[in-house]
Amino acid sequence: MERIAALSLFGDRFLGGDELRPLLQALGFPSLSLEETPIPFDADTLQKAASEGYILVWCPASLEGTAVTLRFLRDRFGIDPAVSEPCFYNQDWYLAEAFMDRPLDGAWHLIRKDVMESSRAVQPADLLKTGCSFPPAVLCAWVFFAWYFARNRFLWWHDFVWCSDTDHNGDRVYVGKYHDIDGVNKNGFSVHRHLALRSCYGAVCSL
């Protein structure tokens, strides 16, 4: 499908090169123009995705030779909302994890804008059994920041979304929830892991 047709179909949920310019400026590339590859999805797939609230987004593999990774985005946007927003939530458990350096793949992607209500409080393993495909964390982060700078609105304000990535122990990564509804934690794009029960977890009883 041609760009103009896809833009007409998705409306403000289309994030191509032109729509990504505000994000590029925030990342320090104000004069960079992105060259999109042809949109690979067929018309039926795009029409169905548009009707179900998906975002169609272009994901460059690199910006002037710099790979677009979670680490790169974290370094650019920082971890202190008192300095600037949007930013990442201040934590560092993931800095040595391999998924932090997984780059975008230089392709178009479809990703749902809103969390599916039927997926809430369902274990990720059970969701995968239904055929649900989780996006990589770097794609979620790219879409989150691209959406903010293009539309001046936050995605996943109070929600976490499951990712395809796992940490070195095999624990599932999930991201999002920019704002803590209870007001305890500071604002920031969160990167967490869902800890699986292992033999090292146990109890010491008290009397």
PDB file of C-alpha atoms in Angstrom:
ATOM      1  CA  MET A   1       0.000   0.000   0.000  1.00  0.00           C
ATOM      2  CA  GLU A   2       1.215   3.498  -0.815  1.00  0.00           C
ATOM      3  CA  ARG A   3       2.061   5.941   1.962  1.00  0.00           C
ATOM      4  CA  ILE A   4      -0.818   8.302   1.147  1.00  0.00           C
ATOM      5  CA  ALA A   5      -3.357   5.479   1.266  1.00  0.00           C
ATOM      6  CA  ALA A   6      -1.965   4.170   4.562  1.00  0.00           C
ATOM      7  CA  LEU A   7      -2.020   7.667   6.057  1.00  0.00           C
ATOM      8  CA  SER A   8      -5.658   8.048   5.038  1.00  0.00           C
ATOM      9  CA  LEU A   9      -6.464   4.668   6.574  1.00  0.00           C
ATOM     10  CA  PHE A  10      -4.687   5.113   9.919  1.00  0.00           C
ATOM     11  CA  GLY A  11      -5.053   8.878  10.401  1.00  0.00           C
ATOM     12  CA  ASP A  12      -3.162  10.068  13.476  1.00  0.00           C
ATOM     13  CA  ARG A  13      -2.063   6.480  14.137  1.00  0.00           C
ATOM     14  CA  PHE A  14       0.295   6.682  11.168  1.00  0.00           C
ATOM     15  CA  LEU A  15       3.898   7.449  12.169  1.00  0.00           C
ATOM     16  CA  GLY A  16       6.079   7.679   9.106  1.00  0.00           C
ATOM     17  CA  GLY A  17       9.156   9.752   8.387  1.00  0.00           C
ATOM     18  CA  ASP A  18       7.351  13.099   8.406  1.00  0.00           C
ATOM     19  CA  GLU A  19       5.516  12.319  11.639  1.00  0.00           C
ATOM     20  CA  LEU A  20       8.755  11.227  13.296  1.00  0.00           C
ATOM     21  CA  ARG A  21      10.501  14.573  12.724  1.00  0.00           C
ATOM     22  CA  PRO A  22       9.592  15.949  16.199  1.00  0.00           C
ATOM     23  CA  LEU A  23      11.102  12.825  17.781  1.00  0.00           C
ATOM     24  CA  LEU A  24      14.257  13.148  15.700  1.00  0.00           C
ATOM     25  CA  GLN A  25      14.608  16.753  16.816  1.00  0.00           C
ATOM     26  CA  ALA A  26      14.234  15.714  20.470  1.00  0.00           C
ATOM     27  CA  LEU A  27      16.902  13.057  19.912  1.00  0.00           C
ATOM     28  CA  GLY A  28      19.327  15.621  18.520  1.00  0.00           C
ATOM     29  CA  PHE A  29      18.870  15.012  14.779  1.00  0.00           C
ATOM     30  CA  PRO A  30      16.908  18.103  13.668  1.00  0.00           C
ATOM     31  CA  SER A  31      18.022  18.009  10.033  1.00  0.00           C
ATOM     32  CA  LEU A  32      17.795  14.242   9.480  1.00  0.00           C
ATOM     33  CA  SER A  33      15.292  12.982   6.911  1.00  0.00           C
ATOM     34  CA  LEU A  34      14.252   9.348   7.198  1.00  0.00           C
ATOM     35  CA  GLU A  35      13.956   7.283   4.040  1.00  0.00           C
ATOM     36  CA  GLU A  36      11.052   4.890   4.470  1.00  0.00           C
ATOM     37  CA  THR A  37      11.022   1.471   2.870  1.00  0.00           C
ATOM     38  CA  PRO A  38       7.788   0.413   1.120  1.00  0.00           C
ATOM     39  CA  ILE A  39       5.017  -0.606   3.505  1.00  0.00           C
ATOM     40  CA  PRO A  40       5.119  -4.435   3.388  1.00  0.00           C
ATOM     41  CA  PHE A  41       1.631  -5.285   4.664  1.00  0.00           C
ATOM     42  CA  ASP A  42      -1.175  -6.145   2.253  1.00  0.00           C
ATOM     43  CA  ALA A  43      -4.345  -4.076   2.078  1.00  0.00           C
ATOM     44  CA  ASP A  44      -6.487  -6.556   4.045  1.00  0.00           C
ATOM     45  CA  THR A  45      -3.967  -6.694   6.901  1.00  0.00           C
ATOM     46  CA  LEU A  46      -3.750  -2.912   7.071  1.00  0.00           C
ATOM     47  CA  GLN A  47      -7.506  -2.406   6.943  1.00  0.00           C
ATOM     48  CA  LYS A  48      -8.029  -4.936   9.737  1.00  0.00           C
ATOM     49  CA  ALA A  49      -5.238  -3.413  11.853  1.00  0.00           C
ATOM     50  CA  ALA A  50      -6.583   0.099  11.348  1.00  0.00           C
ATOM     51  CA  SER A  51     -10.066  -0.980  12.420  1.00  0.00           C
ATOM     52  CA  GLU A  52      -8.632  -2.597  15.577  1.00  0.00           C
ATOM     53  CA  GLY A  53      -6.706   0.470  16.727  1.00  0.00           C
ATOM     54  CA  TYR A  54      -3.173  -0.370  15.659  1.00  0.00           C
ATOM     55  CA  ILE A  55      -0.421   2.169  15.084  1.00  0.00           C
ATOM     56  CA  LEU A  56       1.543   1.847  11.841  1.00  0.00           C
ATOM     57  CA  VAL A  57       5.082   3.032  12.563  1.00  0.00           C
ATOM     58  CA  TRP A  58       8.366   3.277  10.693  1.00  0.00           C
ATOM     59  CA  CYS A  59      11.366   2.100  12.741  1.00  0.00           C
ATOM     60  CA  PRO A  60      14.804   3.126  11.445  1.00  0.00           C
ATOM     61  CA  ALA A  61      17.640   0.774  12.347  1.00  0.00           C
ATOM     62  CA  SER A  62      19.997   3.684  12.944  1.00  0.00           C
ATOM     63  CA  LEU A  63      20.215   7.470  12.992  1.00  0.00           C
ATOM     64  CA  GLU A  64      23.302   8.767  11.196  1.00  0.00           C
ATOM     65  CA  GLY A  65      25.099   5.518  11.998  1.00  0.00           C
ATOM     66  CA  THR A  66      23.920   5.286  15.621  1.00  0.00           C
ATOM     67  CA  ALA A  67      21.842   2.182  16.349  1.00  0.00           C
ATOM     68  CA  VAL A  68      18.445   2.898  17.865  1.00  0.00           C
ATOM     69  CA  THR A  69      18.390   0.813  21.044  1.00  0.00           C
ATOM     70  CA  LEU A  70      16.858   1.098  24.486  1.00  0.00           C
ATOM     71  CA  ARG A  71      20.228   2.185  25.809  1.00  0.00           C
ATOM     72  CA  PHE A  72      20.449   4.940  23.183  1.00  0.00           C
ATOM     73  CA  LEU A  73      16.935   6.195  23.989  1.00  0.00           C
ATOM     74  CA  ARG A  74      17.600   6.091  27.732  1.00  0.00           C
ATOM     75  CA  ASP A  75      20.829   8.027  27.311  1.00  0.00           C
ATOM     76  CA  ARG A  76      19.084  10.700  25.222  1.00  0.00           C
ATOM     77  CA  PHE A  77      15.941  11.134  27.319  1.00  0.00           C
ATOM     78  CA  GLY A  78      17.483  10.609  30.755  1.00  0.00           C
ATOM     79  CA  ILE A  79      15.966   9.319  33.978  1.00  0.00           C
ATOM     80  CA  ASP A  80      14.976  12.475  35.872  1.00  0.00           C
ATOM     81  CA  PRO A  81      11.550  14.054  35.250  1.00  0.00           C
ATOM     82  CA  ALA A  82      12.719  17.119  37.145  1.00  0.00           C
ATOM     83  CA  VAL A  83      15.219  17.748  34.330  1.00  0.00           C
ATOM     84  CA  SER A  84      13.014  16.948  31.335  1.00  0.00           C
ATOM     85  CA  GLU A  85      10.040  14.868  30.244  1.00  0.00           C
ATOM     86  CA  PRO A  86       9.295  12.447  28.823  1.00  0.00           C
ATOM     87  CA  CYS A  87      12.063  10.337  30.300  1.00  0.00           C
ATOM     88  CA  PHE A  88      12.810   6.836  31.519  1.00  0.00           C
ATOM     89  CA  TYR A  89      11.961   5.716  35.041  1.00  0.00           C
ATOM     90  CA  ASN A  90      15.094   5.757  37.200  1.00  0.00           C
ATOM     91  CA  GLN A  91      16.302   2.182  37.576  1.00  0.00           C
ATOM     92  CA  ASP A  92      19.390   0.311  36.460  1.00  0.00           C
ATOM     93  CA  TRP A  93      18.808  -3.432  36.811  1.00  0.00           C
ATOM     94  CA  TYR A  94      18.700  -3.843  33.026  1.00  0.00           C
ATOM     95  CA  LEU A  95      21.891  -2.025  32.042  1.00  0.00           C
ATOM     96  CA  ALA A  96      23.872  -5.268  31.674  1.00  0.00           C
ATOM     97  CA  GLU A  97      21.055  -7.099  29.862  1.00  0.00           C
ATOM     98  CA  ALA A  98      21.435  -8.002  26.191  1.00  0.00           C
ATOM     99  CA  PHE A  99      18.005  -6.663  25.192  1.00  0.00           C
ATOM    100  CA  MET A 100      19.184  -3.135  26.023  1.00  0.00           C
ATOM    101  CA  ASP A 101      21.348  -3.219  22.893  1.00  0.00           C
ATOM    102  CA  ARG A 102      18.822  -4.826  20.566  1.00  0.00           C
ATOM    103  CA  PRO A 103      18.341  -2.297  17.743  1.00  0.00           C
ATOM    104  CA  LEU A 104      15.266  -1.424  15.772  1.00  0.00           C
ATOM    105  CA  ASP A 105      15.164  -3.372  12.535  1.00  0.00           C
ATOM    106  CA  GLY A 106      14.608  -0.687   9.891  1.00  0.00           C
ATOM    107  CA  ALA A 107      11.080  -1.851   9.074  1.00  0.00           C
ATOM    108  CA  TRP A 108       7.426  -0.912   9.362  1.00  0.00           C
ATOM    109  CA  HIS A 109       5.535  -2.324  12.334  1.00  0.00           C
ATOM    110  CA  LEU A 110       1.963  -2.586  13.525  1.00  0.00           C
ATOM    111  CA  ILE A 111       1.448  -2.272  17.268  1.00  0.00           C
ATOM    112  CA  ARG A 112      -1.783  -1.777  19.178  1.00  0.00           C
ATOM    113  CA  LYS A 113      -2.292   1.688  20.612  1.00  0.00           C
ATOM    114  CA  ASP A 114      -4.315   0.553  23.642  1.00  0.00           C
ATOM    115  CA  VAL A 115      -4.049  -2.467  25.918  1.00  0.00           C
ATOM    116  CA  MET A 116      -6.584  -5.166  25.067  1.00  0.00           C
ATOM    117  CA  GLU A 117      -9.108  -5.340  27.889  1.00  0.00           C
ATOM    118  CA  SER A 118      -9.291  -9.126  27.596  1.00  0.00           C
ATOM    119  CA  SER A 119      -5.535  -9.347  28.282  1.00  0.00           C
ATOM    120  CA  ARG A 120      -5.550  -7.602  31.646  1.00  0.00           C
ATOM    121  CA  ALA A 121      -4.239  -9.678  34.578  1.00  0.00           C
ATOM    122  CA  VAL A 122      -3.619 -12.663  32.277  1.00  0.00           C
ATOM    123  CA  GLN A 123      -0.278 -14.448  32.526  1.00  0.00           C
ATOM    124  CA  PRO A 124       1.960 -13.798  29.492  1.00  0.00           C
ATOM    125  CA  ALA A 125       2.366 -17.525  28.814  1.00  0.00           C
ATOM    126  CA  ASP A 126      -1.414 -17.831  28.519  1.00  0.00           C
ATOM    127  CA  LEU A 127      -1.593 -14.831  26.187  1.00  0.00           C
ATOM    128  CA  LEU A 128       1.060 -16.355  23.939  1.00  0.00           C
ATOM    129  CA  LYS A 129      -1.042 -19.505  23.670  1.00  0.00           C
ATOM    130  CA  THR A 130      -3.846 -17.440  22.127  1.00  0.00           C
ATOM    131  CA  GLY A 131      -1.571 -16.373  19.267  1.00  0.00           C
ATOM    132  CA  CYS A 132      -0.770 -12.956  20.687  1.00  0.00           C
ATOM    133  CA  SER A 133       2.660 -11.755  19.557  1.00  0.00           C
ATOM    134  CA  PHE A 134       4.560  -9.476  21.946  1.00  0.00           C
ATOM    135  CA  PRO A 135       6.626  -6.594  20.534  1.00  0.00           C
ATOM    136  CA  PRO A 136      10.280  -6.078  21.521  1.00  0.00           C
ATOM    137  CA  ALA A 137      10.898  -3.528  24.260  1.00  0.00           C
ATOM    138  CA  VAL A 138      12.827  -1.202  21.956  1.00  0.00           C
ATOM    139  CA  LEU A 139       9.841  -1.036  19.586  1.00  0.00           C
ATOM    140  CA  CYS A 140       7.526  -0.164  22.489  1.00  0.00           C
ATOM    141  CA  ALA A 141       9.884   2.581  23.627  1.00  0.00           C
ATOM    142  CA  TRP A 142      10.250   3.979  20.091  1.00  0.00           C
ATOM    143  CA  VAL A 143       6.480   4.110  19.633  1.00  0.00           C
ATOM    144  CA  PHE A 144       5.973   5.610  23.090  1.00  0.00           C
ATOM    145  CA  PHE A 145       8.331   8.528  22.499  1.00  0.00           C
ATOM    146  CA  ALA A 146       7.333   8.955  18.835  1.00  0.00           C
ATOM    147  CA  TRP A 147       3.670   9.174  19.818  1.00  0.00           C
ATOM    148  CA  TYR A 148       4.374  11.742  22.515  1.00  0.00           C
ATOM    149  CA  PHE A 149       6.361  14.066  20.282  1.00  0.00           C
ATOM    150  CA  ALA A 150       4.035  13.658  17.284  1.00  0.00           C
ATOM    151  CA  ARG A 151       0.713  13.857  19.155  1.00  0.00           C
ATOM    152  CA  ASN A 152       1.608  15.504  22.483  1.00  0.00           C
ATOM    153  CA  ARG A 153      -0.061  12.639  24.331  1.00  0.00           C
ATOM    154  CA  PHE A 154       1.199   9.680  26.362  1.00  0.00           C
ATOM    155  CA  LEU A 155       0.709   6.031  25.509  1.00  0.00           C
ATOM    156  CA  TRP A 156       0.249   3.493  28.322  1.00  0.00           C
ATOM    157  CA  TRP A 157      -0.114   6.214  30.967  1.00  0.00           C
ATOM    158  CA  HIS A 158      -1.125   3.719  33.663  1.00  0.00           C
ATOM    159  CA  ASP A 159      -0.567   0.414  31.827  1.00  0.00           C
ATOM    160  CA  PHE A 160       2.264  -2.050  31.391  1.00  0.00           C
ATOM    161  CA  VAL A 161       2.682  -4.021  28.159  1.00  0.00           C
ATOM    162  CA  TRP A 162       4.398  -7.381  27.750  1.00  0.00           C
ATOM    163  CA  CYS A 163       7.470  -7.617  25.511  1.00  0.00           C
ATOM    164  CA  SER A 164       9.129 -10.392  23.543  1.00  0.00           C
ATOM    165  CA  ASP A 165      12.403  -9.813  25.405  1.00  0.00           C
ATOM    166  CA  THR A 166      13.581 -11.710  28.444  1.00  0.00           C
ATOM    167  CA  ASP A 167      16.456 -11.103  30.830  1.00  0.00           C
ATOM    168  CA  HIS A 168      19.417 -13.451  31.346  1.00  0.00           C
ATOM    169  CA  ASN A 169      17.295 -15.608  33.670  1.00  0.00           C
ATOM    170  CA  GLY A 170      14.506 -15.927  31.144  1.00  0.00           C
ATOM    171  CA  ASP A 171      12.177 -13.567  33.018  1.00  0.00           C
ATOM    172  CA  ARG A 172       9.720 -11.711  30.785  1.00  0.00           C
ATOM    173  CA  VAL A 173      10.274  -7.987  30.245  1.00  0.00           C
ATOM    174  CA  TYR A 174       7.380  -5.537  30.392  1.00  0.00           C
ATOM    175  CA  VAL A 175       7.385  -1.787  29.853  1.00  0.00           C
ATOM    176  CA  GLY A 176       5.225   1.306  30.000  1.00  0.00           C
ATOM    177  CA  LYS A 177       3.177   2.794  32.851  1.00  0.00           C
ATOM    178  CA  TYR A 178       4.603   6.285  32.624  1.00  0.00           C
ATOM    179  CA  HIS A 179       2.620   7.661  35.566  1.00  0.00           C
ATOM    180  CA  ASP A 180       2.053   6.075  38.972  1.00  0.00           C
ATOM    181  CA  ILE A 181      -1.651   6.426  39.703  1.00  0.00           C
ATOM    182  CA  ASP A 182      -0.887   6.493  43.445  1.00  0.00           C
ATOM    183  CA  GLY A 183       1.639   9.279  43.050  1.00  0.00           C
ATOM    184  CA  VAL A 184       4.347   7.374  44.946  1.00  0.00           C
ATOM    185  CA  ASN A 185       6.840   6.899  42.114  1.00  0.00           C
ATOM    186  CA  LYS A 186       8.169   9.582  39.789  1.00  0.00           C
ATOM    187  CA  ASN A 187       7.111   9.757  36.151  1.00  0.00           C
ATOM    188  CA  GLY A 188       9.103   7.759  33.647  1.00  0.00           C
ATOM    189  CA  PHE A 189       8.887   5.082  30.964  1.00  0.00           C
ATOM    190  CA  SER A 190       9.315   1.906  32.996  1.00  0.00           C
ATOM    191  CA  VAL A 191      11.293  -1.212  32.103  1.00  0.00           C
ATOM    192  CA  HIS A 192      10.596  -4.139  34.434  1.00  0.00           C
ATOM    193  CA  ARG A 193      10.807  -7.927  34.499  1.00  0.00           C
ATOM    194  CA  HIS A 194       8.238 -10.468  35.638  1.00  0.00           C
ATOM    195  CA  LEU A 195      10.086 -12.689  38.089  1.00  0.00           C
ATOM    196  CA  ALA A 196       9.297 -16.380  37.774  1.00  0.00           C
ATOM    197  CA  LEU A 197       9.160 -18.543  40.878  1.00  0.00           C
ATOM    198  CA  ARG A 198      12.308 -20.615  41.343  1.00  0.00           C
ATOM    199  CA  SER A 199      13.783 -22.779  44.063  1.00  0.00           C
ATOM    200  CA  CYS A 200      15.669 -19.784  45.461  1.00  0.00           C
ATOM    201  CA  TYR A 201      12.365 -18.253  46.579  1.00  0.00           C
ATOM    202  CA  GLY A 202      11.135 -19.483  49.936  1.00  0.00           C
ATOM    203  CA  ALA A 203       9.914 -18.447  53.344  1.00  0.00           C
ATOM    204  CA  VAL A 204      11.360 -18.065  56.795  1.00  0.00           C
ATOM    205  CA  CYS A 205       8.539 -18.320  59.268  1.00  0.00           C
ATOM    206  CA  SER A 206       8.293 -16.006  62.237  1.00  0.00           C
ATOM    207  CA  LEU A 207       6.603 -16.403  65.600  1.00  0.00           C
TER     208      LEU A 207
END
